[in-house]
Amino acid sequence: KQEVTQIPAALSVPEGENLVLNCSFTDSAIYNLQWFRQDPGKGLTSLLLIQSSQREQTSGRLNASLDKSSGRSTLYIAASQPGDSATYLCAAKDYNAGNMLTFGGGTRLMVKP
Amino acid sequence: EAQVTQNPRYLITVTGKKLTVTCSQNMNHEYMSWYRQDPGLGLRQIYYSMNVEVTDKGDVPEGYKVSRKEKRNFPLILESPSPNQTSLYFCASAGQESSYEQYFGPGTRLTVT
């Protein structure tokens, strides 16, 4: 059964820093991996989707990479801003489990002005 | 605007009183699913549907029912709610033409007393 882990669980950085959020998964037979942002009490907003055949995806200040062989994905946020404060979740969609999406526990990010 | 809608957004009910949470998407997605989110347990999938009249259990299906009579709608039914079903519920949809990138609804906060 797929397990997805995100480290660290919480992160606090000063504004302007570049930062990396980590996501690891146990079963490399994934169809894709998706990164989400969730603000407190709100829904999930899709940030980036990486297909299993891709190595990375970029959107603005965000860059997500995927290394299936090591079971890892990273989300890089450049020049962080207070508005980036939120919980970031990664989720793996497996080939082997129908269409079930397995989520990590999330990283709660706070960017201080 | 492409979106997933859920109703109601907030619901307080009593043990045993049947309820339905509706979910609708306007993106012609074939895949829809329900998740619950609980502190310390993260997001867990309840049920999913690959297409009309096709549904499957996720990680935590006990106490829930779903139906998929139309492509756009995927209601979640709690026949006899219990306090342990107090949670934040999310509906999501995805389509093959967008590589199964998952789009989430705004969430339904359910309290069962």
CSV table of C-alpha atoms in Angstrom, one decimal:
chain,number,residue,atom,x,y,z
A,1,LYS,CA,0.0,0.0,0.0
A,2,GLN,CA,1.3,3.4,-1.0
A,3,GLU,CA,2.5,5.7,1.9
A,4,VAL,CA,3.3,9.3,1.4
A,5,THR,CA,5.4,11.3,3.9
A,6,GLN,CA,6.1,15.0,4.1
A,7,ILE,CA,9.0,16.5,6.0
A,8,PRO,CA,9.1,18.8,7.8
A,9,ALA,CA,5.6,19.0,9.2
A,10,ALA,CA,6.0,22.7,9.9
A,11,LEU,CA,8.4,25.3,8.6
A,12,SER,CA,8.9,29.0,9.5
A,13,VAL,CA,11.0,31.2,7.3
A,14,PRO,CA,11.6,34.9,6.9
A,15,GLU,CA,10.2,36.6,3.8
A,16,GLY,CA,12.4,36.4,0.7
A,17,GLU,CA,14.0,33.0,1.4
A,18,ASN,CA,14.0,30.2,-1.1
A,19,LEU,CA,12.7,27.0,0.4
A,20,VAL,CA,12.2,23.3,-0.4
A,21,LEU,CA,9.4,21.1,0.8
A,22,ASN,CA,9.9,17.4,0.6
A,23,CYS,CA,7.6,14.6,-0.3
A,24,SER,CA,8.5,10.9,-0.3
A,25,PHE,CA,6.4,7.9,-1.4
A,26,THR,CA,7.0,4.2,-1.0
A,27,ASP,CA,5.6,2.7,-4.2
A,28,SER,CA,7.3,4.1,-7.3
A,29,ALA,CA,4.5,2.8,-9.7
A,30,ILE,CA,2.8,6.2,-9.7
A,31,TYR,CA,0.7,7.6,-12.5
A,32,ASN,CA,1.3,11.2,-11.3
A,33,LEU,CA,2.1,13.3,-8.3
A,34,GLN,CA,0.2,16.5,-7.5
A,35,TRP,CA,1.1,19.4,-5.1
A,36,PHE,CA,-1.7,21.3,-3.4
A,37,ARG,CA,-2.0,24.4,-1.3
A,38,GLN,CA,-4.6,24.5,1.5
A,39,ASP,CA,-5.4,27.6,3.5
A,40,PRO,CA,-6.9,27.1,7.0
A,41,GLY,CA,-10.5,25.8,6.8
A,42,LYS,CA,-10.5,26.0,3.0
A,43,GLY,CA,-10.4,23.6,0.1
A,44,LEU,CA,-7.4,22.4,-1.8
A,45,THR,CA,-5.9,24.4,-4.7
A,46,SER,CA,-3.9,22.5,-7.2
A,47,LEU,CA,-0.4,24.0,-7.7
A,48,LEU,CA,1.4,21.6,-9.9
A,49,LEU,CA,0.9,18.1,-11.5
A,50,ILE,CA,3.9,16.0,-12.5
A,51,GLN,CA,3.3,13.0,-14.8
A,52,SER,CA,5.3,9.9,-14.1
A,53,SER,CA,7.2,10.4,-17.3
A,54,GLN,CA,8.2,14.0,-16.3
A,55,ARG,CA,11.1,15.2,-14.1
A,56,GLU,CA,9.7,18.6,-13.2
A,57,GLN,CA,7.0,21.2,-13.6
A,58,THR,CA,7.2,25.0,-13.1
A,59,SER,CA,4.6,27.6,-12.4
A,60,GLY,CA,5.7,31.1,-11.5
A,61,ARG,CA,7.9,31.0,-8.4
A,62,LEU,CA,7.1,27.3,-7.9
A,63,ASN,CA,9.0,24.3,-9.2
A,64,ALA,CA,8.2,20.7,-8.5
A,65,SER,CA,10.5,17.8,-9.3
A,66,LEU,CA,9.9,14.1,-9.4
A,67,ASP,CA,12.4,11.3,-8.9
A,68,LYS,CA,10.5,8.0,-9.1
A,69,SER,CA,13.6,5.8,-8.6
A,70,SER,CA,14.2,7.3,-5.2
A,71,GLY,CA,10.5,7.9,-4.4
A,72,ARG,CA,10.9,11.6,-3.9
A,73,SER,CA,9.3,14.9,-5.0
A,74,THR,CA,10.3,18.3,-4.0
A,75,LEU,CA,8.5,21.6,-4.2
A,76,TYR,CA,10.8,24.6,-4.5
A,77,ILE,CA,9.4,28.1,-3.7
A,78,ALA,CA,11.5,31.0,-4.7
A,79,ALA,CA,11.6,34.3,-3.0
A,80,SER,CA,8.9,33.4,-0.4
A,81,GLN,CA,6.2,35.9,0.5
A,82,PRO,CA,3.8,36.1,3.5
A,83,GLY,CA,1.0,35.2,1.2
A,84,ASP,CA,2.7,31.8,0.6
A,85,SER,CA,1.8,30.9,4.2
A,86,ALA,CA,-0.4,27.8,4.0
A,87,THR,CA,-0.3,24.1,4.3
A,88,TYR,CA,1.3,22.3,1.3
A,89,LEU,CA,0.2,18.8,0.5
A,90,CYS,CA,1.5,16.3,-2.0
A,91,ALA,CA,-0.5,13.4,-3.3
A,92,ALA,CA,0.4,10.4,-5.4
A,93,LYS,CA,-1.9,8.7,-7.8
A,94,ASP,CA,-1.1,5.1,-8.3
A,95,TYR,CA,-1.4,2.8,-11.3
A,96,ASN,CA,-2.0,-0.1,-9.0
A,97,ALA,CA,-4.9,1.1,-6.8
A,98,GLY,CA,-7.5,2.2,-9.3
A,99,ASN,CA,-7.7,5.9,-9.0
A,100,MET,CA,-7.0,6.3,-5.3
A,101,LEU,CA,-5.0,9.4,-4.4
A,102,THR,CA,-2.8,9.0,-1.4
A,103,PHE,CA,-1.9,12.2,0.5
A,104,GLY,CA,1.0,13.1,2.6
A,105,GLY,CA,0.4,14.7,6.0
A,106,GLY,CA,1.3,18.2,4.7
A,107,THR,CA,3.9,20.8,5.6
A,108,ARG,CA,2.6,23.9,7.3
A,109,LEU,CA,4.5,26.9,6.1
A,110,MET,CA,4.7,30.3,7.7
A,111,VAL,CA,6.5,33.1,6.0
A,112,LYS,CA,7.2,36.0,8.3
A,113,PRO,CA,7.4,39.6,7.1
B,1,GLU,CA,-15.9,28.9,-14.6
B,2,ALA,CA,-14.7,25.3,-14.1
B,3,GLN,CA,-15.5,24.3,-10.6
B,4,VAL,CA,-16.6,21.6,-8.1
B,5,THR,CA,-19.4,22.7,-5.9
B,6,GLN,CA,-20.6,21.1,-2.6
B,7,ASN,CA,-23.7,21.7,-0.5
B,8,PRO,CA,-24.2,22.4,2.2
B,9,ARG,CA,-20.9,24.0,3.3
B,10,TYR,CA,-21.7,23.6,7.0
B,11,LEU,CA,-24.0,21.1,8.7
B,12,ILE,CA,-24.8,20.3,12.3
B,13,THR,CA,-27.0,17.3,12.8
B,14,VAL,CA,-27.8,14.6,15.4
B,15,THR,CA,-26.9,11.0,15.6
B,16,GLY,CA,-29.0,8.8,13.3
B,17,LYS,CA,-30.6,11.4,11.1
B,18,LYS,CA,-29.9,10.6,7.5
B,19,LEU,CA,-28.2,13.3,5.5
B,20,THR,CA,-26.9,13.8,2.0
B,21,VAL,CA,-24.0,16.1,0.9
B,22,THR,CA,-24.2,17.0,-2.8
B,23,CYS,CA,-21.3,17.4,-5.1
B,24,SER,CA,-21.4,18.6,-8.7
B,25,GLN,CA,-18.8,19.4,-11.3
B,26,ASN,CA,-19.1,21.2,-14.6
B,27,MET,CA,-15.9,19.9,-16.3
B,28,ASN,CA,-17.4,16.7,-17.8
B,29,HIS,CA,-14.9,14.8,-15.7
B,30,GLU,CA,-15.4,11.0,-15.6
B,31,TYR,CA,-13.7,10.5,-12.2
B,32,MET,CA,-15.1,11.8,-8.9
B,33,SER,CA,-14.3,11.0,-5.3
B,34,TRP,CA,-15.0,11.9,-1.7
B,35,TYR,CA,-12.4,12.5,1.0
B,36,ARG,CA,-12.6,13.3,4.7
B,37,GLN,CA,-9.9,15.4,6.5
B,38,ASP,CA,-9.3,15.0,10.2
B,39,PRO,CA,-6.6,16.5,12.4
B,40,GLY,CA,-3.6,14.2,12.7
B,41,LEU,CA,-5.0,11.8,10.1
B,42,GLY,CA,-4.8,13.9,7.0
B,43,LEU,CA,-7.0,13.4,4.0
B,44,ARG,CA,-8.4,9.9,3.4
B,45,GLN,CA,-10.5,8.7,0.5
B,46,ILE,CA,-14.0,7.5,1.3
B,47,TYR,CA,-15.4,6.4,-2.2
B,48,TYR,CA,-14.5,7.1,-5.8
B,49,SER,CA,-16.3,6.7,-9.1
B,50,MET,CA,-14.6,6.1,-12.4
B,51,ASN,CA,-17.8,6.9,-14.4
B,52,VAL,CA,-21.6,6.7,-14.3
B,53,GLU,CA,-22.8,3.7,-12.3
B,54,VAL,CA,-19.3,2.7,-11.4
B,55,THR,CA,-18.2,3.3,-7.7
B,56,ASP,CA,-15.5,1.8,-5.5
B,57,LYS,CA,-14.5,1.9,-1.9
B,58,GLY,CA,-11.6,4.0,-0.8
B,59,ASP,CA,-9.7,3.8,2.5
B,60,VAL,CA,-12.6,4.6,4.9
B,61,PRO,CA,-16.0,3.6,3.3
B,62,GLU,CA,-17.7,2.4,6.5
B,63,GLY,CA,-20.9,4.3,7.3
B,64,TYR,CA,-21.1,6.0,3.9
B,65,LYS,CA,-22.9,5.4,0.6
B,66,VAL,CA,-22.5,7.1,-2.8
B,67,SER,CA,-24.3,7.0,-6.1
B,68,ARG,CA,-23.3,8.1,-9.6
B,69,LYS,CA,-26.5,8.3,-11.7
B,70,GLU,CA,-25.3,11.3,-13.7
B,71,LYS,CA,-21.8,12.2,-14.8
B,72,ARG,CA,-21.8,15.6,-13.1
B,73,ASN,CA,-23.2,14.6,-9.7
B,74,PHE,CA,-21.7,12.4,-6.9
B,75,PRO,CA,-23.7,12.7,-3.7
B,76,LEU,CA,-22.4,11.4,-0.4
B,77,ILE,CA,-25.0,9.7,1.8
B,78,LEU,CA,-24.8,9.1,5.6
B,79,GLU,CA,-27.7,6.8,6.4
B,80,SER,CA,-27.2,6.9,10.2
B,81,PRO,CA,-24.5,9.5,11.1
B,82,SER,CA,-22.5,9.0,14.2
B,83,PRO,CA,-20.2,11.5,16.1
B,84,ASN,CA,-17.1,9.8,14.7
B,85,GLN,CA,-18.2,11.1,11.3
B,86,THR,CA,-17.7,14.7,12.4
B,87,SER,CA,-15.2,15.9,9.9
B,88,LEU,CA,-14.3,18.2,7.0
B,89,TYR,CA,-15.5,16.5,3.7
B,90,PHE,CA,-14.1,17.3,0.2
B,91,CYS,CA,-15.4,16.2,-3.2
B,92,ALA,CA,-13.0,16.1,-6.1
B,93,SER,CA,-13.1,15.4,-9.8
B,94,ALA,CA,-10.6,14.6,-12.5
B,95,GLY,CA,-10.6,13.9,-16.2
B,96,GLN,CA,-8.4,11.9,-18.6
B,97,GLU,CA,-8.0,14.9,-20.9
B,98,SER,CA,-6.3,16.8,-18.1
B,99,SER,CA,-4.1,13.8,-17.0
B,100,TYR,CA,-6.3,13.2,-14.0
B,101,GLU,CA,-5.3,16.4,-12.3
B,102,GLN,CA,-7.7,16.5,-9.3
B,103,TYR,CA,-9.9,19.6,-8.6
B,104,PHE,CA,-11.4,19.9,-5.2
B,105,GLY,CA,-14.6,21.5,-3.9
B,106,PRO,CA,-14.7,24.0,-1.1
B,107,GLY,CA,-15.4,21.5,1.6
B,108,THR,CA,-18.4,20.6,3.9
B,109,ARG,CA,-17.9,20.9,7.6
B,110,LEU,CA,-20.1,18.3,9.3
B,111,THR,CA,-20.7,18.1,13.0
B,112,VAL,CA,-22.7,15.1,14.4
B,113,THR,CA,-23.9,15.5,18.0
